[in-house]
Amino acid sequence: MEHLGLKYRYNVKYRYIDPLIEGGFLVMTNPDKPNSRNQKYKQALT
C-alpha cells in the first residue's frame, strides 16, 4: 500500500486484490481465513 501511495486498506483489498484473485492472478496463502491479519498473497502459477 505504501509503495503505491494508497491510504485505505479497504480500497486496496476490494479495488485491487479481490479482482486479481478472481482473475486467477493471485492466490491466498490461508484461504480458509480470508480476513486473517496474517493473510498473504502469492502470484498464481499458471
PDB file of N, CA and C in Angstrom:
ATOM      1  N   MET A   1       0.816  -1.177   0.000  1.00  0.00           N
ATOM      2  CA  MET A   1       0.000   0.000   0.000  1.00  0.00           C
ATOM      3  C   MET A   1       0.867   1.252   0.000  1.00  0.00           C
ATOM      4  N   GLU A   2       1.832   1.273   0.875  1.00  0.00           N
ATOM      5  CA  GLU A   2       2.693   2.452   0.973  1.00  0.00           C
ATOM      6  C   GLU A   2       3.460   2.672  -0.323  1.00  0.00           C
ATOM      7  N   HIS A   3       3.915   1.589  -0.909  1.00  0.00           N
ATOM      8  CA  HIS A   3       4.688   1.680  -2.151  1.00  0.00           C
ATOM      9  C   HIS A   3       3.844   2.303  -3.266  1.00  0.00           C
ATOM     10  N   LEU A   4       2.552   1.989  -3.282  1.00  0.00           N
ATOM     11  CA  LEU A   4       1.659   2.517  -4.313  1.00  0.00           C
ATOM     12  C   LEU A   4       1.060   3.868  -3.945  1.00  0.00           C
ATOM     13  N   GLY A   5       1.306   4.329  -2.710  1.00  0.00           N
ATOM     14  CA  GLY A   5       0.770   5.603  -2.280  1.00  0.00           C
ATOM     15  C   GLY A   5      -0.706   5.560  -1.924  1.00  0.00           C
ATOM     16  N   LEU A   6      -1.187   4.380  -1.505  1.00  0.00           N
ATOM     17  CA  LEU A   6      -2.594   4.211  -1.157  1.00  0.00           C
ATOM     18  C   LEU A   6      -2.755   4.265   0.357  1.00  0.00           C
ATOM     19  N   LYS A   7      -3.857   4.872   0.816  1.00  0.00           N
ATOM     20  CA  LYS A   7      -4.031   5.106   2.239  1.00  0.00           C
ATOM     21  C   LYS A   7      -4.981   4.137   2.917  1.00  0.00           C
ATOM     22  N   TYR A   8      -6.028   3.711   2.244  1.00  0.00           N
ATOM     23  CA  TYR A   8      -7.087   2.959   2.903  1.00  0.00           C
ATOM     24  C   TYR A   8      -7.048   1.491   2.511  1.00  0.00           C
ATOM     25  N   ARG A   9      -6.894   0.628   3.511  1.00  0.00           N
ATOM     26  CA  ARG A   9      -6.777  -0.809   3.274  1.00  0.00           C
ATOM     27  C   ARG A   9      -8.019  -1.368   2.595  1.00  0.00           C
ATOM     28  N   TYR A  10      -9.201  -0.851   2.968  1.00  0.00           N
ATOM     29  CA  TYR A  10     -10.448  -1.317   2.352  1.00  0.00           C
ATOM     30  C   TYR A  10     -10.388  -1.146   0.836  1.00  0.00           C
ATOM     31  N   ASN A  11      -9.970   0.019   0.378  1.00  0.00           N
ATOM     32  CA  ASN A  11      -9.890   0.268  -1.062  1.00  0.00           C
ATOM     33  C   ASN A  11      -8.905  -0.665  -1.742  1.00  0.00           C
ATOM     34  N   VAL A  12      -7.790  -0.908  -1.117  1.00  0.00           N
ATOM     35  CA  VAL A  12      -6.769  -1.776  -1.711  1.00  0.00           C
ATOM     36  C   VAL A  12      -7.326  -3.182  -1.894  1.00  0.00           C
ATOM     37  N   LYS A  13      -7.952  -3.706  -0.864  1.00  0.00           N
ATOM     38  CA  LYS A  13      -8.473  -5.078  -0.940  1.00  0.00           C
ATOM     39  C   LYS A  13      -9.564  -5.202  -1.994  1.00  0.00           C
ATOM     40  N   TYR A  14     -10.555  -4.347  -1.935  1.00  0.00           N
ATOM     41  CA  TYR A  14     -11.710  -4.505  -2.812  1.00  0.00           C
ATOM     42  C   TYR A  14     -11.509  -3.958  -4.217  1.00  0.00           C
ATOM     43  N   ARG A  15     -10.624  -3.010  -4.389  1.00  0.00           N
ATOM     44  CA  ARG A  15     -10.386  -2.469  -5.730  1.00  0.00           C
ATOM     45  C   ARG A  15      -9.291  -3.211  -6.490  1.00  0.00           C
ATOM     46  N   TYR A  16      -8.295  -3.716  -5.767  1.00  0.00           N
ATOM     47  CA  TYR A  16      -7.134  -4.295  -6.442  1.00  0.00           C
ATOM     48  C   TYR A  16      -6.949  -5.783  -6.168  1.00  0.00           C
ATOM     49  N   ILE A  17      -6.924  -6.178  -4.904  1.00  0.00           N
ATOM     50  CA  ILE A  17      -6.610  -7.568  -4.565  1.00  0.00           C
ATOM     51  C   ILE A  17      -7.731  -8.519  -4.973  1.00  0.00           C
ATOM     52  N   ASP A  18      -8.986  -8.204  -4.621  1.00  0.00           N
ATOM     53  CA  ASP A  18     -10.092  -9.110  -4.956  1.00  0.00           C
ATOM     54  C   ASP A  18     -10.228  -9.365  -6.460  1.00  0.00           C
ATOM     55  N   PRO A  19     -10.150  -8.341  -7.310  1.00  0.00           N
ATOM     56  CA  PRO A  19     -10.216  -8.626  -8.754  1.00  0.00           C
ATOM     57  C   PRO A  19      -9.054  -9.487  -9.250  1.00  0.00           C
ATOM     58  N   LEU A  20      -7.862  -9.321  -8.663  1.00  0.00           N
ATOM     59  CA  LEU A  20      -6.724 -10.154  -9.067  1.00  0.00           C
ATOM     60  C   LEU A  20      -6.920 -11.602  -8.644  1.00  0.00           C
ATOM     61  N   ILE A  21      -7.538 -11.821  -7.477  1.00  0.00           N
ATOM     62  CA  ILE A  21      -7.828 -13.182  -7.031  1.00  0.00           C
ATOM     63  C   ILE A  21      -8.872 -13.812  -7.948  1.00  0.00           C
ATOM     64  N   GLU A  22      -9.940 -13.069  -8.242  1.00  0.00           N
ATOM     65  CA  GLU A  22     -10.998 -13.583  -9.118  1.00  0.00           C
ATOM     66  C   GLU A  22     -10.482 -13.867 -10.518  1.00  0.00           C
ATOM     67  N   GLY A  23      -9.531 -13.077 -10.976  1.00  0.00           N
ATOM     68  CA  GLY A  23      -8.961 -13.273 -12.302  1.00  0.00           C
ATOM     69  C   GLY A  23      -7.925 -14.380 -12.361  1.00  0.00           C
ATOM     70  N   GLY A  24      -7.558 -14.925 -11.202  1.00  0.00           N
ATOM     71  CA  GLY A  24      -6.609 -16.028 -11.177  1.00  0.00           C
ATOM     72  C   GLY A  24      -5.152 -15.591 -11.174  1.00  0.00           C
ATOM     73  N   PHE A  25      -4.891 -14.327 -10.877  1.00  0.00           N
ATOM     74  CA  PHE A  25      -3.523 -13.840 -10.870  1.00  0.00           C
ATOM     75  C   PHE A  25      -2.865 -13.942  -9.501  1.00  0.00           C
ATOM     76  N   LEU A  26      -3.679 -13.934  -8.435  1.00  0.00           N
ATOM     77  CA  LEU A  26      -3.188 -14.060  -7.066  1.00  0.00           C
ATOM     78  C   LEU A  26      -3.903 -15.200  -6.368  1.00  0.00           C
ATOM     79  N   VAL A  27      -3.233 -15.806  -5.385  1.00  0.00           N
ATOM     80  CA  VAL A  27      -3.857 -16.798  -4.512  1.00  0.00           C
ATOM     81  C   VAL A  27      -3.551 -16.431  -3.064  1.00  0.00           C
ATOM     82  N   MET A  28      -4.487 -16.765  -2.181  1.00  0.00           N
ATOM     83  CA  MET A  28      -4.293 -16.507  -0.754  1.00  0.00           C
ATOM     84  C   MET A  28      -3.470 -17.629  -0.142  1.00  0.00           C
ATOM     85  N   THR A  29      -2.616 -17.292   0.810  1.00  0.00           N
ATOM     86  CA  THR A  29      -1.827 -18.317   1.484  1.00  0.00           C
ATOM     87  C   THR A  29      -2.660 -19.041   2.530  1.00  0.00           C
ATOM     88  N   ASN A  30      -3.738 -18.414   3.010  1.00  0.00           N
ATOM     89  CA  ASN A  30      -4.614 -19.019   4.004  1.00  0.00           C
ATOM     90  C   ASN A  30      -6.066 -18.822   3.560  1.00  0.00           C
ATOM     91  N   PRO A  31      -6.529 -19.595   2.561  1.00  0.00           N
ATOM     92  CA  PRO A  31      -7.864 -19.361   2.008  1.00  0.00           C
ATOM     93  C   PRO A  31      -9.005 -19.677   2.976  1.00  0.00           C
ATOM     94  N   ASP A  32      -8.744 -20.453   4.023  1.00  0.00           N
ATOM     95  CA  ASP A  32      -9.790 -20.771   4.997  1.00  0.00           C
ATOM     96  C   ASP A  32     -10.156 -19.569   5.859  1.00  0.00           C
ATOM     97  N   LYS A  33      -9.245 -18.629   5.989  1.00  0.00           N
ATOM     98  CA  LYS A  33      -9.472 -17.422   6.798  1.00  0.00           C
ATOM     99  C   LYS A  33      -9.089 -16.196   5.976  1.00  0.00           C
ATOM    100  N   PRO A  34      -9.975 -15.760   5.068  1.00  0.00           N
ATOM    101  CA  PRO A  34      -9.616 -14.659   4.168  1.00  0.00           C
ATOM    102  C   PRO A  34      -9.401 -13.323   4.860  1.00  0.00           C
ATOM    103  N   ASN A  35      -9.941 -13.130   6.066  1.00  0.00           N
ATOM    104  CA  ASN A  35      -9.778 -11.856   6.766  1.00  0.00           C
ATOM    105  C   ASN A  35      -8.731 -11.912   7.868  1.00  0.00           C
ATOM    106  N   SER A  36      -7.935 -12.958   7.891  1.00  0.00           N
ATOM    107  CA  SER A  36      -6.902 -13.105   8.906  1.00  0.00           C
ATOM    108  C   SER A  36      -5.862 -11.991   8.779  1.00  0.00           C
ATOM    109  N   ARG A  37      -5.376 -11.519   9.924  1.00  0.00           N
ATOM    110  CA  ARG A  37      -4.346 -10.476   9.871  1.00  0.00           C
ATOM    111  C   ARG A  37      -3.032 -11.032   9.349  1.00  0.00           C
ATOM    112  N   ASN A  38      -2.902 -12.346   9.312  1.00  0.00           N
ATOM    113  CA  ASN A  38      -1.686 -12.980   8.795  1.00  0.00           C
ATOM    114  C   ASN A  38      -1.824 -13.389   7.327  1.00  0.00           C
ATOM    115  N   GLN A  39      -2.924 -12.994   6.691  1.00  0.00           N
ATOM    116  CA  GLN A  39      -3.157 -13.357   5.298  1.00  0.00           C
ATOM    117  C   GLN A  39      -2.101 -12.727   4.402  1.00  0.00           C
ATOM    118  N   LYS A  40      -1.613 -13.537   3.477  1.00  0.00           N
ATOM    119  CA  LYS A  40      -0.663 -13.062   2.473  1.00  0.00           C
ATOM    120  C   LYS A  40      -1.138 -13.537   1.120  1.00  0.00           C
ATOM    121  N   TYR A  41      -0.595 -12.978   0.082  1.00  0.00           N
ATOM    122  CA  TYR A  41      -0.996 -13.313  -1.272  1.00  0.00           C
ATOM    123  C   TYR A  41       0.248 -13.651  -2.085  1.00  0.00           C
ATOM    124  N   LYS A  42       0.080 -14.639  -2.956  1.00  0.00           N
ATOM    125  CA  LYS A  42       1.177 -15.048  -3.838  1.00  0.00           C
ATOM    126  C   LYS A  42       0.698 -14.998  -5.280  1.00  0.00           C
ATOM    127  N   GLN A  43       1.639 -14.881  -6.169  1.00  0.00           N
ATOM    128  CA  GLN A  43       1.329 -14.916  -7.589  1.00  0.00           C
ATOM    129  C   GLN A  43       0.888 -16.333  -7.936  1.00  0.00           C
ATOM    130  N   ALA A  44      -0.210 -16.449  -8.651  1.00  0.00           N
ATOM    131  CA  ALA A  44      -0.720 -17.755  -9.049  1.00  0.00           C
ATOM    132  C   ALA A  44       0.170 -18.337 -10.137  1.00  0.00           C
ATOM    133  N   LEU A  45       0.410 -19.603 -10.053  1.00  0.00           N
ATOM    134  CA  LEU A  45       1.197 -20.293 -11.063  1.00  0.00           C
ATOM    135  C   LEU A  45       0.247 -20.779 -12.136  1.00  0.00           C
ATOM    136  N   THR A  46       0.470 -20.348 -13.345  1.00  0.00           N
ATOM    137  CA  THR A  46      -0.421 -20.751 -14.440  1.00  0.00           C
ATOM    138  C   THR A  46       0.269 -21.649 -15.406  1.00  0.00           C
TER     139      THR A  46
END
